[in-house]
PDB file of C-alpha atoms in Angstrom:
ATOM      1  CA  UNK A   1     162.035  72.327 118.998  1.00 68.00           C
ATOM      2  CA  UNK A   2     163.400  75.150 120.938  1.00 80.00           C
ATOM      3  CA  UNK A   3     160.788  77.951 121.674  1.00 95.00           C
ATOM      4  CA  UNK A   4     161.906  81.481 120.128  1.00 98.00           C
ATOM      5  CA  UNK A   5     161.323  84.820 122.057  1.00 98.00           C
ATOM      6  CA  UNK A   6     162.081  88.412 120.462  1.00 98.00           C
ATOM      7  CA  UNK A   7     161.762  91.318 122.786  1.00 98.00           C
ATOM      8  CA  UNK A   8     161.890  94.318 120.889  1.00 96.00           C
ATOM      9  CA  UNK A   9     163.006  97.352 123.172  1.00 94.00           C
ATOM     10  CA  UNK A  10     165.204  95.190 125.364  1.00 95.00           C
ATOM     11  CA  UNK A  11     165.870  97.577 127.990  1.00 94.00           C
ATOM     12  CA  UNK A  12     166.211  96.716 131.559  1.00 96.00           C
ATOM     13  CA  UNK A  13     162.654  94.900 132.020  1.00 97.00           C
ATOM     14  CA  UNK A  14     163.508  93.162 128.915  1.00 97.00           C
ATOM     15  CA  UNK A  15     166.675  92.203 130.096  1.00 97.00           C
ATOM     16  CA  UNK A  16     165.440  90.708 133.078  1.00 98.00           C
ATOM     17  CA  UNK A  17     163.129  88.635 131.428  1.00 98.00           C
ATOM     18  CA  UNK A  18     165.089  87.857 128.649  1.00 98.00           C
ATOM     19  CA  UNK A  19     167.133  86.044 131.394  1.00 98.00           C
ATOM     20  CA  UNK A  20     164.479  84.721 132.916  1.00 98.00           C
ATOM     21  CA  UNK A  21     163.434  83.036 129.522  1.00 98.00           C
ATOM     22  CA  UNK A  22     166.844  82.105 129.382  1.00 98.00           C
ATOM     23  CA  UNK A  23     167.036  79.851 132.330  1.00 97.00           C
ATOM     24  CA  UNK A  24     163.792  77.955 131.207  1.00 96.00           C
ATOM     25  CA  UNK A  25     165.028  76.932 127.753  1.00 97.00           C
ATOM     26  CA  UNK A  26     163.937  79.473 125.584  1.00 98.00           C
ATOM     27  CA  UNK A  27     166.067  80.794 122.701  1.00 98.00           C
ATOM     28  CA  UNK A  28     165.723  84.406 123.647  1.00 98.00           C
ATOM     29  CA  UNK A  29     166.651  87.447 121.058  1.00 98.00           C
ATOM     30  CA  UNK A  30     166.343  91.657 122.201  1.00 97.00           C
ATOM     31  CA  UNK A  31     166.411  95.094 120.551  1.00 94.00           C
ATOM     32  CA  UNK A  32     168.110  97.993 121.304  1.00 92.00           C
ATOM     33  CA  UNK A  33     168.975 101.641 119.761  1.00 87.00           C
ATOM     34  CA  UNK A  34     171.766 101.815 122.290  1.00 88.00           C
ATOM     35  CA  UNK A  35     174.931 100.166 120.769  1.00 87.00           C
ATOM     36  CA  UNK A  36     176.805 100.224 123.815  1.00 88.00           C
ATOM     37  CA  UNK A  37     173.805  97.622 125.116  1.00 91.00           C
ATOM     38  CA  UNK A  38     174.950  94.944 122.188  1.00 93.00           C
ATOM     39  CA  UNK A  39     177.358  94.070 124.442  1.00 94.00           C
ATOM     40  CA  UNK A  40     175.209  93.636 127.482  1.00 95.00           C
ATOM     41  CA  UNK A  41     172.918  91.896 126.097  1.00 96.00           C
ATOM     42  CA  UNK A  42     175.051  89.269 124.584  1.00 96.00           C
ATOM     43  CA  UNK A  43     177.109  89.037 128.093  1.00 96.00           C
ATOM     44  CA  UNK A  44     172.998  87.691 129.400  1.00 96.00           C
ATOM     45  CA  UNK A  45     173.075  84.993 126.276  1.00 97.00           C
ATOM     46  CA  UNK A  46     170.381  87.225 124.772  1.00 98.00           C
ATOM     47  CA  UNK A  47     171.231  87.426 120.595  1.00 96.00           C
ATOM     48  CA  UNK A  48     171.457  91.306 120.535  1.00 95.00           C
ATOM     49  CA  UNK A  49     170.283  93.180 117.346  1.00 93.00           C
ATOM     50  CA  UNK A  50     170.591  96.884 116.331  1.00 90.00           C
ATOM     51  CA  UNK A  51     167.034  97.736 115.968  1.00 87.00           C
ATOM     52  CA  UNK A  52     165.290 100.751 115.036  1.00 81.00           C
ATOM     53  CA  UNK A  53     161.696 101.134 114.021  1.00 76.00           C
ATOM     54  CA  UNK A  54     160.032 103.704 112.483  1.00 67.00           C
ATOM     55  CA  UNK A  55     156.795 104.687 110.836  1.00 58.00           C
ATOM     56  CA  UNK A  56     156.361 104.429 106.996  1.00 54.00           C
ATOM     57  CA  UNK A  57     158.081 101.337 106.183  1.00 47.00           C
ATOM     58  CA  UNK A  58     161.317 102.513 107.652  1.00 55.00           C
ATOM     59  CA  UNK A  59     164.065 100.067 109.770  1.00 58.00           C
ATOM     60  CA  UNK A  60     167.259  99.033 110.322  1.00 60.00           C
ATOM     61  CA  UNK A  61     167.886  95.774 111.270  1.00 65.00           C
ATOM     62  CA  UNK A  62     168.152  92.172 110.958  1.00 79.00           C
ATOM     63  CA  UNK A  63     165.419  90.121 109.276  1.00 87.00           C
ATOM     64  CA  UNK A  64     166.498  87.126 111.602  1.00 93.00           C
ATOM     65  CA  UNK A  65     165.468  89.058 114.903  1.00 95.00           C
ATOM     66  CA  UNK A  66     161.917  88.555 113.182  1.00 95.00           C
ATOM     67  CA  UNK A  67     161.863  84.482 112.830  1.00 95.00           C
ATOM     68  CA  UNK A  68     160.654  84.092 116.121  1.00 97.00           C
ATOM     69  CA  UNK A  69     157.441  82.416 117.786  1.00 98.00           C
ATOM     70  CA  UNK A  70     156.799  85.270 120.340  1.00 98.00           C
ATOM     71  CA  UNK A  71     157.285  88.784 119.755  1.00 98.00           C
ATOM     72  CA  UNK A  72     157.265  91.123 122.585  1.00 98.00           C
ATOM     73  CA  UNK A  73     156.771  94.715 122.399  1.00 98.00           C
ATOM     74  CA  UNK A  74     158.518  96.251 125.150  1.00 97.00           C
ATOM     75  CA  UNK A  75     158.765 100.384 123.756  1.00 92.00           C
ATOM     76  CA  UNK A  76     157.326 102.850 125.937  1.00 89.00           C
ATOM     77  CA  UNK A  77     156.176 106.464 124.178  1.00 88.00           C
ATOM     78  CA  UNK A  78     158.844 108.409 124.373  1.00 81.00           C
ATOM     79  CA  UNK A  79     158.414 112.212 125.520  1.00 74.00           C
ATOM     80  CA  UNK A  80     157.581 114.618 122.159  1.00 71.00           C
ATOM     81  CA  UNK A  81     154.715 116.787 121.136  1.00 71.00           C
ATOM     82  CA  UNK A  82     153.298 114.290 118.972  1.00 86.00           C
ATOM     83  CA  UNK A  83     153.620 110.976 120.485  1.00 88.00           C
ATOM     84  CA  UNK A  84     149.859 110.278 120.446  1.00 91.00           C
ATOM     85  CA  UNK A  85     150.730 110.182 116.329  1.00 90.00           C
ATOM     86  CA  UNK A  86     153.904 109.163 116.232  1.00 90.00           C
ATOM     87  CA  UNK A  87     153.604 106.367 118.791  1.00 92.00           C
ATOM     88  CA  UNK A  88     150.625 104.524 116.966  1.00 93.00           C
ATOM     89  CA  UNK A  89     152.309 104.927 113.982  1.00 91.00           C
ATOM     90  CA  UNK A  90     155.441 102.885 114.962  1.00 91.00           C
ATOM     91  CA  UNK A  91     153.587 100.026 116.619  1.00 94.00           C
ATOM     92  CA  UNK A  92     151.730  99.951 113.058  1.00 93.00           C
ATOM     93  CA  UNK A  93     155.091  99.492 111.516  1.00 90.00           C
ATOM     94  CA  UNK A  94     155.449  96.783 113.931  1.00 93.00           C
ATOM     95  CA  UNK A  95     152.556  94.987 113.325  1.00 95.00           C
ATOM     96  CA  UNK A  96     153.032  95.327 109.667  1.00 92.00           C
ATOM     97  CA  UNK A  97     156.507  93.508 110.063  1.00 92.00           C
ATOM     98  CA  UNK A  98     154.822  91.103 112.364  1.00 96.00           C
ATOM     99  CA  UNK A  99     152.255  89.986 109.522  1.00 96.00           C
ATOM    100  CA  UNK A 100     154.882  89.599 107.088  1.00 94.00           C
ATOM    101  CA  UNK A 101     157.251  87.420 108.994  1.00 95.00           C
ATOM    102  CA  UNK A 102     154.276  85.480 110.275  1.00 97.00           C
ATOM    103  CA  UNK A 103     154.402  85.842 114.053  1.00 97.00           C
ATOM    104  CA  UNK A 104     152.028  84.042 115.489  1.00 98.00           C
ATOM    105  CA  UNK A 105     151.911  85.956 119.024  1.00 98.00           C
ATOM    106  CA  UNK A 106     152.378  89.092 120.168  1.00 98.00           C
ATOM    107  CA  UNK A 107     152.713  90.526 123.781  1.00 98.00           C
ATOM    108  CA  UNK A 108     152.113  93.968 124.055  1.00 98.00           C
ATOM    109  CA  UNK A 109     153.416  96.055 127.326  1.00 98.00           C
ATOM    110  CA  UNK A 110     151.182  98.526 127.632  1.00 98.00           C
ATOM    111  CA  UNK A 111     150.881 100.844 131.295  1.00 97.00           C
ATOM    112  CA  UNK A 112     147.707 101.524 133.753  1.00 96.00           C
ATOM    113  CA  UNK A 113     148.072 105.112 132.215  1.00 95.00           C
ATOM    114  CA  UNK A 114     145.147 104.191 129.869  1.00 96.00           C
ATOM    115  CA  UNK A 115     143.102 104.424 132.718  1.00 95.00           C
ATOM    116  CA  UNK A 116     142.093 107.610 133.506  1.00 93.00           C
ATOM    117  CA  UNK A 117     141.456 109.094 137.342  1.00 93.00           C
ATOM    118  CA  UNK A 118     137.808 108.261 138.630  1.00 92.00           C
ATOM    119  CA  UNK A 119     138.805 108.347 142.263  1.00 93.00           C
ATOM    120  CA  UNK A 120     138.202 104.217 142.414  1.00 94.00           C
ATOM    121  CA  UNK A 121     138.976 100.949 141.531  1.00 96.00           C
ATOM    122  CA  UNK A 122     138.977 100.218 137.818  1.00 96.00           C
ATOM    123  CA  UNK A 123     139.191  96.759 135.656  1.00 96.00           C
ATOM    124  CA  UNK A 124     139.802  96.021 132.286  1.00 96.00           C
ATOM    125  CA  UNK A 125     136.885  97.406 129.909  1.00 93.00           C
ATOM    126  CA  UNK A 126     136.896 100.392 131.435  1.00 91.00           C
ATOM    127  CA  UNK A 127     139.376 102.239 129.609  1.00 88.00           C
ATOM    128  CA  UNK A 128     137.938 105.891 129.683  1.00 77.00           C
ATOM    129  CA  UNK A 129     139.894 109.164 128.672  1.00 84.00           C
ATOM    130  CA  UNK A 130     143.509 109.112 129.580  1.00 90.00           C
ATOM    131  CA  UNK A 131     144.227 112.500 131.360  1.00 86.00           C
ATOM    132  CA  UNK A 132     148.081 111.782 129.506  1.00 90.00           C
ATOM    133  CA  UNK A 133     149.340 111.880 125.971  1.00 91.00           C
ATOM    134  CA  UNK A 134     151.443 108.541 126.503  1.00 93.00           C
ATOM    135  CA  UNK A 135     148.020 107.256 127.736  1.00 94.00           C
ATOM    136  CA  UNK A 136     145.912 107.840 124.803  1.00 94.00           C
ATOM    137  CA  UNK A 137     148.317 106.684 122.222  1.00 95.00           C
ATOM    138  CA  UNK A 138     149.009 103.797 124.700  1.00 96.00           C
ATOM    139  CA  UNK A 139     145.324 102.876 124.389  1.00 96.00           C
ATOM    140  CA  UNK A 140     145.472 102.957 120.313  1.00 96.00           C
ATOM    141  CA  UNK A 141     148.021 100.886 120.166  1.00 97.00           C
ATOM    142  CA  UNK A 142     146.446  98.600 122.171  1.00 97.00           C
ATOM    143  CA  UNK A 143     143.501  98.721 120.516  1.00 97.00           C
ATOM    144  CA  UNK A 144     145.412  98.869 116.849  1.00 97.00           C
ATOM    145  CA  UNK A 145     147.141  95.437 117.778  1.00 98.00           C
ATOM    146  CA  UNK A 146     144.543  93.618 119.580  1.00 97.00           C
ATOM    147  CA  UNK A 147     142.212  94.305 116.411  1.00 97.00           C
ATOM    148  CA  UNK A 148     145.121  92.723 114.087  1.00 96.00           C
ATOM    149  CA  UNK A 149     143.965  89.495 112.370  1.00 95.00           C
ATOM    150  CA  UNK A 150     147.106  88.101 111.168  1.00 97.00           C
ATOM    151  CA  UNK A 151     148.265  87.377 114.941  1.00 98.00           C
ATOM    152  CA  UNK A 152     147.347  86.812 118.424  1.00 98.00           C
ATOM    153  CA  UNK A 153     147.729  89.747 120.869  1.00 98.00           C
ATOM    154  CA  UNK A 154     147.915  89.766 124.621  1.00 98.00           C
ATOM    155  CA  UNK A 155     147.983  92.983 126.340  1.00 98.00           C
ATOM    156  CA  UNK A 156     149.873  93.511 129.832  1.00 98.00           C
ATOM    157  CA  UNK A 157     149.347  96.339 131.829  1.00 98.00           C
ATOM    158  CA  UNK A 158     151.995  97.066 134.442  1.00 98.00           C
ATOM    159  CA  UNK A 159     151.604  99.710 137.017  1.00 97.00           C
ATOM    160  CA  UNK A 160     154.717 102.201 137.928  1.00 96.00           C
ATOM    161  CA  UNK A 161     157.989  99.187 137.780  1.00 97.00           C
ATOM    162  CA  UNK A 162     160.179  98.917 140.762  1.00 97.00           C
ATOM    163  CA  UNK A 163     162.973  96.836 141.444  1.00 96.00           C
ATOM    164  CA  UNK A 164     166.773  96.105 141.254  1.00 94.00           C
ATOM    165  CA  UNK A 165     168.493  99.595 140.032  1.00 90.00           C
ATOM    166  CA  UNK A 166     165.848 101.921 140.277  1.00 90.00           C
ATOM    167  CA  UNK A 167     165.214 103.550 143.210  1.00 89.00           C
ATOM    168  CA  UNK A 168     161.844 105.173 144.042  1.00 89.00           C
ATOM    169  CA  UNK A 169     163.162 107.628 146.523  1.00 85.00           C
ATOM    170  CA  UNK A 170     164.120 109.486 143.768  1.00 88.00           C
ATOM    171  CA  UNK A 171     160.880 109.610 141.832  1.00 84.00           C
ATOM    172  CA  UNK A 172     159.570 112.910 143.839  1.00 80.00           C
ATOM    173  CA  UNK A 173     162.666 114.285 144.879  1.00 76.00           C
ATOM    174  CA  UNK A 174     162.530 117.345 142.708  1.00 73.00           C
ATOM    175  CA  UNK A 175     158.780 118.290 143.180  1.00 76.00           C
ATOM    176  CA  UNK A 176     157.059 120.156 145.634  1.00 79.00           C
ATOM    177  CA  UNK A 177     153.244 120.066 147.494  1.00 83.00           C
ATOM    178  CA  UNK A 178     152.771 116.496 146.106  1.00 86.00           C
ATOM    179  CA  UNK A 179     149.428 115.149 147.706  1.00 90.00           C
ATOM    180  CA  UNK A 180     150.670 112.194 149.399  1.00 88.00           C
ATOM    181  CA  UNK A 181     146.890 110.814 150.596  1.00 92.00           C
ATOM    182  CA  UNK A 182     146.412 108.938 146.824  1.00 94.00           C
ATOM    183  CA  UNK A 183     146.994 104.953 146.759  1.00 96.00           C
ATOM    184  CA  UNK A 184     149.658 103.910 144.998  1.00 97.00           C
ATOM    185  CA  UNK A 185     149.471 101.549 141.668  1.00 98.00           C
ATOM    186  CA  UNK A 186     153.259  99.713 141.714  1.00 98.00           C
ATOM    187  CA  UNK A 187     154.596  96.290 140.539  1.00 98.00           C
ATOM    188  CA  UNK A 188     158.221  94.792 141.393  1.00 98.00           C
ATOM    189  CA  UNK A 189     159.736  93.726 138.250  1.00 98.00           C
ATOM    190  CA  UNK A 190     160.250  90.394 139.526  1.00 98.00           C
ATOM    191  CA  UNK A 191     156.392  90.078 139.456  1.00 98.00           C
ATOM    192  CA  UNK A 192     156.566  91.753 135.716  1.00 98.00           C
ATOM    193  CA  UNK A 193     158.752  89.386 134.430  1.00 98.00           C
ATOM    194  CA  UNK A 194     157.073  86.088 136.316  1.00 98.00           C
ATOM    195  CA  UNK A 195     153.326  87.422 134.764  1.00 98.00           C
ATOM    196  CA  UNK A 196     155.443  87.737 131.001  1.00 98.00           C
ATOM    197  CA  UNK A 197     156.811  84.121 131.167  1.00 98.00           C
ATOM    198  CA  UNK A 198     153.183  82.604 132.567  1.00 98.00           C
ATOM    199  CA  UNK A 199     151.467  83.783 130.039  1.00 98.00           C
ATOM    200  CA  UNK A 200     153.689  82.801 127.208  1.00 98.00           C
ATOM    201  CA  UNK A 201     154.153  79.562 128.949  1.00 96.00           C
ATOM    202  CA  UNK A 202     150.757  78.723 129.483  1.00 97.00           C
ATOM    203  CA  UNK A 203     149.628  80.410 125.876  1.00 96.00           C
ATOM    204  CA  UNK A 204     147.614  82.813 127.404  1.00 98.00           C
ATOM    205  CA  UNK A 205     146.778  85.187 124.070  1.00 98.00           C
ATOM    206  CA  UNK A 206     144.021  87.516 122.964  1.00 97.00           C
ATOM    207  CA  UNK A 207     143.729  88.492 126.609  1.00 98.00           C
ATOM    208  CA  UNK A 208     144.235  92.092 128.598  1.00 98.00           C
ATOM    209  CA  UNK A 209     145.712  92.250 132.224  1.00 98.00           C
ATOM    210  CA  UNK A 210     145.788  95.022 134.668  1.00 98.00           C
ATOM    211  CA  UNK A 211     149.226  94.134 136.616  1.00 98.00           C
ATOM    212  CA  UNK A 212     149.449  95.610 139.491  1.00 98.00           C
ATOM    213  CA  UNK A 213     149.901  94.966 143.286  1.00 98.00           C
ATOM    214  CA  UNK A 214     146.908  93.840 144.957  1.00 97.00           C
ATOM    215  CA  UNK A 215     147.612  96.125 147.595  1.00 98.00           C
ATOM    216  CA  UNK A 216     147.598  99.849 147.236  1.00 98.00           C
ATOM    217  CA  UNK A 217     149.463 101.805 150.135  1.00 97.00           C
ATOM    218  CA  UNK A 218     149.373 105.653 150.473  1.00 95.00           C
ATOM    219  CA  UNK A 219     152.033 107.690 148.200  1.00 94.00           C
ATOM    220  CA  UNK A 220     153.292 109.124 151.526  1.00 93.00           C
ATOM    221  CA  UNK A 221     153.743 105.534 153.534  1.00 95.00           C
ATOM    222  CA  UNK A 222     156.182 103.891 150.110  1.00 95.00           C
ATOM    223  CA  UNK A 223     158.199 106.611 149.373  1.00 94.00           C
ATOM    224  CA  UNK A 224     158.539 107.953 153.016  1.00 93.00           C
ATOM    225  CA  UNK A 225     159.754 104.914 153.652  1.00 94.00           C
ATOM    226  CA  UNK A 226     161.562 104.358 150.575  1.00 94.00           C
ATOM    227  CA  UNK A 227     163.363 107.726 151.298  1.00 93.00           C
ATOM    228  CA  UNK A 228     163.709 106.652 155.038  1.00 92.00           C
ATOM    229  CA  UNK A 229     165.850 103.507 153.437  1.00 92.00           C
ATOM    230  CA  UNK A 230     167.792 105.662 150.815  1.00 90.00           C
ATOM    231  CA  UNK A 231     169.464 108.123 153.520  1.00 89.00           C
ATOM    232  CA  UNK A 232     167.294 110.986 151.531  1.00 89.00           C
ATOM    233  CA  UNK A 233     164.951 113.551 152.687  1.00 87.00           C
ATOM    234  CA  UNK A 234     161.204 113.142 152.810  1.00 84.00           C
ATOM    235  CA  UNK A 235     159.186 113.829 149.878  1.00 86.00           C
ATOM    236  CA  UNK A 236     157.205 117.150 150.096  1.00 86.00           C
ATOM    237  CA  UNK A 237     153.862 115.757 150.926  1.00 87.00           C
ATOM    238  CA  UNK A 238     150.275 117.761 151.917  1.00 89.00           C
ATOM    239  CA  UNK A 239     147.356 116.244 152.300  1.00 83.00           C
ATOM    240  CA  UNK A 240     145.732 118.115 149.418  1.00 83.00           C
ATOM    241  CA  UNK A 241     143.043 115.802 147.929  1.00 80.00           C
ATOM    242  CA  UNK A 242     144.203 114.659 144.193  1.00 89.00           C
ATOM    243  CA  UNK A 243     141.895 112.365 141.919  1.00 92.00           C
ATOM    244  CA  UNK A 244     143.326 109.023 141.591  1.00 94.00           C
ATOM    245  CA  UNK A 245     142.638 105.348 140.410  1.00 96.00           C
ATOM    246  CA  UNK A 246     142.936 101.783 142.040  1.00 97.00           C
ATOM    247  CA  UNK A 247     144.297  99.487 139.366  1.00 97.00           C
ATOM    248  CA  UNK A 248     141.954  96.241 140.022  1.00 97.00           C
ATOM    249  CA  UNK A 249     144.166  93.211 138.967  1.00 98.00           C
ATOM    250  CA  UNK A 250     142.049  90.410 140.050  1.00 97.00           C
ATOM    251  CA  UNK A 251     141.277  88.917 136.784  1.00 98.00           C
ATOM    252  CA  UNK A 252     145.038  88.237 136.270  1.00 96.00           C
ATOM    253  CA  UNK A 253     145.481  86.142 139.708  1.00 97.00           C
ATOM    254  CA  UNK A 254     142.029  84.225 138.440  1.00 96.00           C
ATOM    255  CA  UNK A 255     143.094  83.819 134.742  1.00 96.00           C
ATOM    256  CA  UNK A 256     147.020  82.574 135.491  1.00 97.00           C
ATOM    257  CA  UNK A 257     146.496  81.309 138.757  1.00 96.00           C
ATOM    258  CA  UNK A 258     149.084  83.969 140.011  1.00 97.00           C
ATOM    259  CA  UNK A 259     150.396  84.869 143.378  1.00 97.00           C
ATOM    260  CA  UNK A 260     152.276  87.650 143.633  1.00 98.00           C
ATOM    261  CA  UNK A 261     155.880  87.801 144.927  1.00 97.00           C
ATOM    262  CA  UNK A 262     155.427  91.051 146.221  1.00 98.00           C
ATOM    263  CA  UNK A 263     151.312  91.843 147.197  1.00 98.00           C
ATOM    264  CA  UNK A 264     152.651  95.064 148.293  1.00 98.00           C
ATOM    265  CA  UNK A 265     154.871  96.875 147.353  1.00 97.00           C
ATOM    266  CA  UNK A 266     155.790  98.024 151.171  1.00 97.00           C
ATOM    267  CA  UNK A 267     157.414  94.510 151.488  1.00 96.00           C
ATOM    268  CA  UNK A 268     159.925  95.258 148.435  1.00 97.00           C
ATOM    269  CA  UNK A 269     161.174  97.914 150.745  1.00 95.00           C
ATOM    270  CA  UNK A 270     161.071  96.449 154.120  1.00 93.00           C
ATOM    271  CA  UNK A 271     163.378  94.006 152.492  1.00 93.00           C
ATOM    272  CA  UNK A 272     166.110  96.443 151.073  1.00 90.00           C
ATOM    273  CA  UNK A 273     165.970  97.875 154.892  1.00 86.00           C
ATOM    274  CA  UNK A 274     167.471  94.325 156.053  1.00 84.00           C
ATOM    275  CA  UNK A 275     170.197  94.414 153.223  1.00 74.00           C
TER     276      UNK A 275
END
């Protein structure tokens, strides 16, 4: 029987791995609040939905996006006051929809902002205090889902994304006496959506991975250089110290038996400079 994948906040991660998924066989349905994305999606052979979740019991929908064998949970915290409630709350509506439909699995994309700066290397377990709302209510949902006993849960990590259509040049464009001495936690979304399909693939559940690249150059070397690619001006840089954290991803290469596509992120941009 053909394997079922829902990817609820199919946005443009999810609609890179929804291909991906595609192209191995997988039957692969995605989310979205945007309407004008229906019609992306379904251009990729992804079923689209209309999706919206909310806490208290309230969603609009289709039940059938539900019947699935893998759900993944691809909704970052959006930007308000009180997203360290309100973010919780929704993946608790999610979990609760989850349970009923019986959903075996459930991949959760969470973000190395649960980790907070201890100026060195840090591994799963040692989640402290995020310094960042999105962090902390990051880290309960985490927590909230991994705890659930009516499914599986696998928790994914991913450092800052880059890849096709975003371009990291522009991430510091508008700021000014950025210390540019910290290491850099990145991961190409090629690498995101390869480290998704593995562990679905090779039923990889009740796990957490950092996923990051194993190598960590300066701010100032990638987005000098990414600037030095894009035709833009430099990024305002000192060399101010800054606290800062080294995402330690080894226990994903050991766990999947992974190799990174990009090791560092550095090599992403030295190959948009040949293009």
């Amino acid at each position: 029987m053909q394997r079922t994948v829902s990817i609820l906040g199919c946005g443009w991660l999810g609609l890179q791995l929804g291909e991906d998924l595609i192209a191995q066989g997988y039957l692969v349905k995605g989310s979205t609040v945007t309407p004008a994305r229906i019609y992306e999606l379904a251009e990729a052979e992804i079923q689209p939905f209309y999706l919206n979740i909310e806490p208290d019991m309230k969603y609009t929908g289709s039940e059938l996006f539900f019947k699935t064998d893998v759900l993944v949970i691809s909704l970052p915290p959006q930007r308000e006051l009180n997203i360290e409630k309100v973010f919780p709350e929704q993946i608790a509506e999610i979990a609760e929809l989850a349970k009923f439909f019986h959903i075996p699995r459930v991949l959760f994309i969470s973000s190395t902002s649960v980790f907070e700066k201890t100026d060195r290397e840090v591994r799963e377990g040692e989640e402290g205090n995020p310094e960042q709302p999105a962090g902390k209510a990051l880290l309960k949902a985490e927590k909230m889902l991994l705890n659930a006993k009516d499914f599986q849960t696998t928790v994914v990590r991913f450092g800052g994304l880059i890849g096709p259509g975003r371009n990291p040049a522009r991430f510091f464009t508008k700021k000014k006496n950025i210390s540019g001495n910290v290491p850099v936690n990145l991961i190409h979304s090629k690498d995101a959506v390869n480290i998704i399909s593995e562990i679905i693939g090779k039923n990889v559940w009740g796990e957490v991975f950092n996923a990051s690249c194993p190598v960590h150059p300066t701010r100032w070397e990638f987005y000098t250089l990414a600037s030095e690619i894009s035709g833009m001006p430099a990024p305002d840089f000192t060399r101010s110290a800054e606290k800062y954290k080294i995402v330690n991803s080894e226990k994903l290469l050991e766990k999947l038996n992974y190799t990174f596509h990009y090791a560092n992120p550095l090599d992403y941009l030295f190959e948009l400079s040949k293009k």
